[in-house]
Coordinates of C-alpha atoms (C1' of nucleotides) in Angstrom, one line a residue:
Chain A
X25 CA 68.0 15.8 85.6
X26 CA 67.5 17.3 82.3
X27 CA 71.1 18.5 80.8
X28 CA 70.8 21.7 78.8
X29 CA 72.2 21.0 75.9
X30 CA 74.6 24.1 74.3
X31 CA 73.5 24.2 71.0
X32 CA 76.2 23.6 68.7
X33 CA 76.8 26.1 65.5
X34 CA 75.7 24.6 62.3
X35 CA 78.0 22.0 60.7
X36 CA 78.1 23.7 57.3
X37 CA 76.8 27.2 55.8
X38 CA 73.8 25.3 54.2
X39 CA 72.6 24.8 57.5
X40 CA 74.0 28.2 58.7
X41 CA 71.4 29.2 56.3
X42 CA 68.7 27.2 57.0
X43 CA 68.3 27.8 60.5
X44 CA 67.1 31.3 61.3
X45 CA 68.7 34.1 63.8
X46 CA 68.7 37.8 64.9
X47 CA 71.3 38.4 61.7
X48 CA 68.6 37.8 59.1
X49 CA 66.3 40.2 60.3
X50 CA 69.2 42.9 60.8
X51 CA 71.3 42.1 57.6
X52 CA 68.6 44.5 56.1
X53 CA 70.1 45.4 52.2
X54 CA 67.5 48.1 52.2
X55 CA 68.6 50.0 55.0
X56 CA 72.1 49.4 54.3
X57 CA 71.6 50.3 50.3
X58 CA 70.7 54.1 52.0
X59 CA 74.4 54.1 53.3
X60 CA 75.7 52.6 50.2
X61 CA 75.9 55.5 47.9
X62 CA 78.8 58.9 48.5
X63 CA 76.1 61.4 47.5
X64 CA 73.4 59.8 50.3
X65 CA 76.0 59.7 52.7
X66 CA 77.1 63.0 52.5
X67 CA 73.5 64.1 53.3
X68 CA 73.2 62.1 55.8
X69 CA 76.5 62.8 57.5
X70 CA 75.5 66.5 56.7
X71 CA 71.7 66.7 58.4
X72 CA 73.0 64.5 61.4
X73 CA 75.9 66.9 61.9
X74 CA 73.9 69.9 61.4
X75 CA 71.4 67.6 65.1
X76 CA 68.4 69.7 63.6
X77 CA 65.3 69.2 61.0
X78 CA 66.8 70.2 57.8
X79 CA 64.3 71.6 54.7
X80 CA 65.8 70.2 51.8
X81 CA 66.4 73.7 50.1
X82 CA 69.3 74.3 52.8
X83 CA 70.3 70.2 52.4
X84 CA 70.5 70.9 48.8
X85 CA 73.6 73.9 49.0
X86 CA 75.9 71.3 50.6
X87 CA 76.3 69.2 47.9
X88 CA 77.0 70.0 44.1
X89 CA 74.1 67.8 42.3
X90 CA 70.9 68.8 41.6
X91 CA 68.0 70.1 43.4
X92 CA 65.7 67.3 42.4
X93 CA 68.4 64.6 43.0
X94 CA 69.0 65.7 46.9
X95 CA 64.5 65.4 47.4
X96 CA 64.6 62.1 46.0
X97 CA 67.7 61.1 48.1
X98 CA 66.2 62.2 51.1
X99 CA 62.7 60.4 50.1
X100 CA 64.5 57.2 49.7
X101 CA 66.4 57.7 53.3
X102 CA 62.6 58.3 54.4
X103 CA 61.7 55.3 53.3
X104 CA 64.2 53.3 54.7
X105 CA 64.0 54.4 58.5
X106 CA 67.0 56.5 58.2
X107 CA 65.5 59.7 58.2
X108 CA 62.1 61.3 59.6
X109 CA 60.3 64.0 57.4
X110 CA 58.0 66.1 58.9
X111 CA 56.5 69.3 56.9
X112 CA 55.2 72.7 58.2
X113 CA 53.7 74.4 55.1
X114 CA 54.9 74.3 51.9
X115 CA 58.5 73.4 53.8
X116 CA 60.0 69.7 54.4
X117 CA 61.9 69.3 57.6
X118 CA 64.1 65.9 57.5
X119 CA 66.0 64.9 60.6
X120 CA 68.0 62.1 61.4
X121 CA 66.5 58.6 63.4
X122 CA 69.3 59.1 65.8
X123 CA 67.9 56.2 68.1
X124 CA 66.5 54.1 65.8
X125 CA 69.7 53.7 63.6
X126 CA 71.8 53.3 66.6
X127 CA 69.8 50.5 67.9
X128 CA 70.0 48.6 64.4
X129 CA 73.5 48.9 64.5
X130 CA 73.8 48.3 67.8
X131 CA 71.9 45.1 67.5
X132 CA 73.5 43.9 64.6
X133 CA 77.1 44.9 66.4
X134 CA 75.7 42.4 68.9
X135 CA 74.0 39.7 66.4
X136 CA 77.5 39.1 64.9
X137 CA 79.1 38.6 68.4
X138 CA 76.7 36.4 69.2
X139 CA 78.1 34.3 66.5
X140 CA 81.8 34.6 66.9
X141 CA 83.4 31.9 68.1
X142 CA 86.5 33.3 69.7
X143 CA 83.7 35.0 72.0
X144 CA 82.4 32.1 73.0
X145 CA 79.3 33.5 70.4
X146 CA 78.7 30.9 68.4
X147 CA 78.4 28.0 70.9
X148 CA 75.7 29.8 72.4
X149 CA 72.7 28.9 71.0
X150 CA 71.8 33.1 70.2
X151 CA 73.4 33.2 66.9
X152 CA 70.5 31.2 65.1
Chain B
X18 CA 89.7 82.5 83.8
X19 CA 89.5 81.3 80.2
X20 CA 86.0 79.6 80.0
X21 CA 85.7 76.7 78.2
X22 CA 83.6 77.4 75.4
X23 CA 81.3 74.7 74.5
X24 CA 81.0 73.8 71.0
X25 CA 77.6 74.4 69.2
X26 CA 76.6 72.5 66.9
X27 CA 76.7 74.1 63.1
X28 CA 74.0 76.3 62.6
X29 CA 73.2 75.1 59.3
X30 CA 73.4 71.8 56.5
X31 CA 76.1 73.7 54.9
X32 CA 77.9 74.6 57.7
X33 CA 77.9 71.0 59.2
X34 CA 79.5 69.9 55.5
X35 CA 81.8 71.7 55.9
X36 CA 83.4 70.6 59.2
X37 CA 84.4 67.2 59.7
X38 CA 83.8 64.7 62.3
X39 CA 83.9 61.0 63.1
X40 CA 81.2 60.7 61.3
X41 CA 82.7 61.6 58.0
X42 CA 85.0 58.6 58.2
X43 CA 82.7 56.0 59.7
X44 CA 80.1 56.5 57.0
X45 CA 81.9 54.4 54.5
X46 CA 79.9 53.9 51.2
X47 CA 82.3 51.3 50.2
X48 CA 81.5 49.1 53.3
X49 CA 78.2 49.7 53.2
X50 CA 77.8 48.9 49.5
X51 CA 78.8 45.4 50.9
X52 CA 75.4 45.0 53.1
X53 CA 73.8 46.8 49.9
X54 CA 72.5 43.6 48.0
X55 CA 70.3 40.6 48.9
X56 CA 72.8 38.1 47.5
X57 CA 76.0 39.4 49.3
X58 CA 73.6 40.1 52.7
X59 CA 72.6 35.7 52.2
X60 CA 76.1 35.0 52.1
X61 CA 77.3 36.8 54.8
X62 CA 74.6 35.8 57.4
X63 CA 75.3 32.0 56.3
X64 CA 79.0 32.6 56.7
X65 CA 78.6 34.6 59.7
X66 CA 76.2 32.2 61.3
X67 CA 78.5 29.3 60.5
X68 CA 81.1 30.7 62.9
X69 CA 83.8 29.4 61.0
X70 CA 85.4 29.8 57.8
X71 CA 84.0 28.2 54.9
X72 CA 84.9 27.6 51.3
X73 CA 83.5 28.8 48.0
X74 CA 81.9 25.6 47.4
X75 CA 80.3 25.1 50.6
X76 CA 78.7 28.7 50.5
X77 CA 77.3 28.5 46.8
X78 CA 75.5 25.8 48.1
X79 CA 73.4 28.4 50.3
X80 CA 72.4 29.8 47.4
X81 CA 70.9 29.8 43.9
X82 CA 73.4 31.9 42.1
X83 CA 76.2 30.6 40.2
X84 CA 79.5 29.5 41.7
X85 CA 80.9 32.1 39.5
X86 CA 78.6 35.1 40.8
X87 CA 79.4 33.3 44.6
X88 CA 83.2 33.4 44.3
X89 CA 82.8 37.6 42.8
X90 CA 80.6 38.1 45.6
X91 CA 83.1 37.3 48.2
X92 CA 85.6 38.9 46.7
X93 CA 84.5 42.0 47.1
X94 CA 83.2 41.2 50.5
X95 CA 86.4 40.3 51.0
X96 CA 87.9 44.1 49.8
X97 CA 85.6 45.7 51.4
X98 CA 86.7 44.3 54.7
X99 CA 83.9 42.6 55.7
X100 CA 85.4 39.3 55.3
X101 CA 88.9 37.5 55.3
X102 CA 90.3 35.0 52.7
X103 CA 93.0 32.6 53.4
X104 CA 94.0 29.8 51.2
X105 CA 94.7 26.1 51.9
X106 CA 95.4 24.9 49.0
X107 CA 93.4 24.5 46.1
X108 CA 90.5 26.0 48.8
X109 CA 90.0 29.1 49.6
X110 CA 88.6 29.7 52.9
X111 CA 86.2 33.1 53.6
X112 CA 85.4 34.0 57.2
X113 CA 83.4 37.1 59.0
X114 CA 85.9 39.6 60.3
X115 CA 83.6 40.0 63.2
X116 CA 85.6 42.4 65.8
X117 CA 86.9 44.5 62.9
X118 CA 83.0 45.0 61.8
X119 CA 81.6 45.0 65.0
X120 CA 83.8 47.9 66.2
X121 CA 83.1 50.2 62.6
X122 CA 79.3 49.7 63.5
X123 CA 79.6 50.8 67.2
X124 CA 82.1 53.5 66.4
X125 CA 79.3 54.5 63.7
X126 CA 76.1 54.4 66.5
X127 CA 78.8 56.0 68.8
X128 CA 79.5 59.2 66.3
X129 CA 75.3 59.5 65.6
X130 CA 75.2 59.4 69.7
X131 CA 77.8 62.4 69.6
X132 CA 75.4 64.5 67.0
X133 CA 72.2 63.8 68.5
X134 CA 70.5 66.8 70.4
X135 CA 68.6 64.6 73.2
X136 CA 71.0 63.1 74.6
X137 CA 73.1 66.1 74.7
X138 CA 75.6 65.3 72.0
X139 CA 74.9 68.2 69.7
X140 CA 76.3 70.6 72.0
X141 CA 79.7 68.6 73.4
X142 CA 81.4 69.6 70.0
X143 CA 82.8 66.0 69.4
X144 CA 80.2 65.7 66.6
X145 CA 82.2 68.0 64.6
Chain C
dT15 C1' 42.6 84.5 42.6
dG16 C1' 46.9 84.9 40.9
dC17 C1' 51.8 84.6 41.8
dG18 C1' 55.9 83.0 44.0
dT19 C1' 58.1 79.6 46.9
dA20 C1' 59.2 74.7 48.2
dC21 C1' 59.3 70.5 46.8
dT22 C1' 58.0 66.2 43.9
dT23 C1' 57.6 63.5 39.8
dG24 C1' 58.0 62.1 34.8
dC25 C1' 61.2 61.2 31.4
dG26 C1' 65.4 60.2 28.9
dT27 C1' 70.4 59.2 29.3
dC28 C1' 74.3 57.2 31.0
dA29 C1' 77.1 54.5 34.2
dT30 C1' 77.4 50.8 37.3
dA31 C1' 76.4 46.4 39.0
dG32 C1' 74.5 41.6 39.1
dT33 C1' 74.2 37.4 36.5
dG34 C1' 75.4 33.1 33.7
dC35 C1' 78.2 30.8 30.5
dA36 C1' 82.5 29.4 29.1
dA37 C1' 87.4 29.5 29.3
dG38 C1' 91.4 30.2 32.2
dT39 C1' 94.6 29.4 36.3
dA40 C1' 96.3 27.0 40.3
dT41 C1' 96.9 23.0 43.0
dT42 C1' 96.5 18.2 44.2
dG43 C1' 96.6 13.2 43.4
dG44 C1' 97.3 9.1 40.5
Chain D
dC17 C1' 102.7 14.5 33.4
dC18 C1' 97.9 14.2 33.0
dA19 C1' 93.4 14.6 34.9
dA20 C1' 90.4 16.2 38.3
dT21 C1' 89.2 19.7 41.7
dA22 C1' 88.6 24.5 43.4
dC23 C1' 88.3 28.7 42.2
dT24 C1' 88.8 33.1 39.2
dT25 C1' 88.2 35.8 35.1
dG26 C1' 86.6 37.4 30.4
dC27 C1' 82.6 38.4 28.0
dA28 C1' 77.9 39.6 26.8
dC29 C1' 73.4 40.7 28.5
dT30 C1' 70.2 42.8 31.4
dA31 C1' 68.6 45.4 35.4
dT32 C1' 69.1 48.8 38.4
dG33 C1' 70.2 53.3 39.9
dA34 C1' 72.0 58.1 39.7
dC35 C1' 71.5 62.3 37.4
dG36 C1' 69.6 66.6 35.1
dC37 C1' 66.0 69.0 32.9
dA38 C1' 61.4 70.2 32.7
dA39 C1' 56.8 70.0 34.1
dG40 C1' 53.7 69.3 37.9
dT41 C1' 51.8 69.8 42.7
dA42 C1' 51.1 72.0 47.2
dC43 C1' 51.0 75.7 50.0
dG44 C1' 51.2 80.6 51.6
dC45 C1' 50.6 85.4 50.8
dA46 C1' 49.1 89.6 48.7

DNA sequence: TGCGTACTTGCGTCATAGTGCAAGTATTGG
DNA sequence: CCAATACTTGCACTATGACGCAAGTACGCA
């Protein structure tokens, strides 16, 4: 009979980074870069808080800087799948990706298990 | 009887600013900031993927940076808490804290659960 | 059609951050 | 004790990004 063989986890990181898992697609530095800065953040805590579409005009009066600072904030979280705009009129509605961003974190929650060795991850075969 | 009063969620942005939840904490710029650039995001997935801990050496071989940049870059991995240095040694060894991460990013899709209208979490008051 | 509201975009400024080189520090082995 | 190894740190440069102001665009309403 054929043995399945476990695949072993690479020898060294060069061929950690050779060899190609669910990490590298989820290690995403542009969606991360959204959560990376206090101002962003404090939109984004505020709008998924607030479980609504928010127009930017009512986003803007939480935080102290400037008008045209919170629309390009919330263009950029847009952009990088952290936030859905929609607009009715002359008004912008954003609202949080609730799903989406818990299923990228989710995912990438499970990606790293996959490579941990004291979970018997990295032994596995999954981690790349 | 006293009724138990479900929560609402805040009416509006400035209103959910202004009351703090889980959320609040778990959306960390400073850990975030780690997963914010290309080069730190490489050197993670290779030391991650590895399973083990590595040195400097061995890592800025994944890489075309300099050592110098390397060694900076896991440093501040390091003090953001994303990974752990211990030294043997003239070598200094870096490895993914996996569990501690792992639990922040589930804690953090847990807290956008809580906040989310769908699935009812708006309206259980634990978002804020 | 003109005006006001809601938002976006261009531009200049300033601060932060990434990079490489070179020098410095710690530790080991001869 | 000296030299080599493994890494860190100082310094200068450049790039990127956050910010505010002002101008521009889009839309609704009278």
């Amino acid at each position: 009979m054929t043995q399945v063989r476990k695949r072993r986890p690479p020898a060294t990181p060069k061929q950690a980074a050779a060899c190609c898992g669910p990490l590298d697609d989820l290690l995403d530095p542009v969606l991360f870069k959204a959560f990376s800065d206090p101002t962003r953040v404090a939109l984004i805590a505020c709008i998924a808080k607030c479980g609504r579409g928010c127009s930017v005009g009512e986003i803007a009066e939480c935080c102290s800087v400037d008008f045209s600072v919170v629309s390009r904030h919330l263009a950029l979280l847009a952009r990088s799948g952290v936030l859905e705009a929609t607009k009715d009129g002359r008004t912008v509605f954003y609202r949080v990706r609730y799903s989406e961003l818990c299923r990228s974190l989710r995912s990438l929650a499970d990606a790293l298990d996959e490579c941990c060795p004291a979970k018997g991850g990295a032994s596995n075969g999954k981690c790349c």
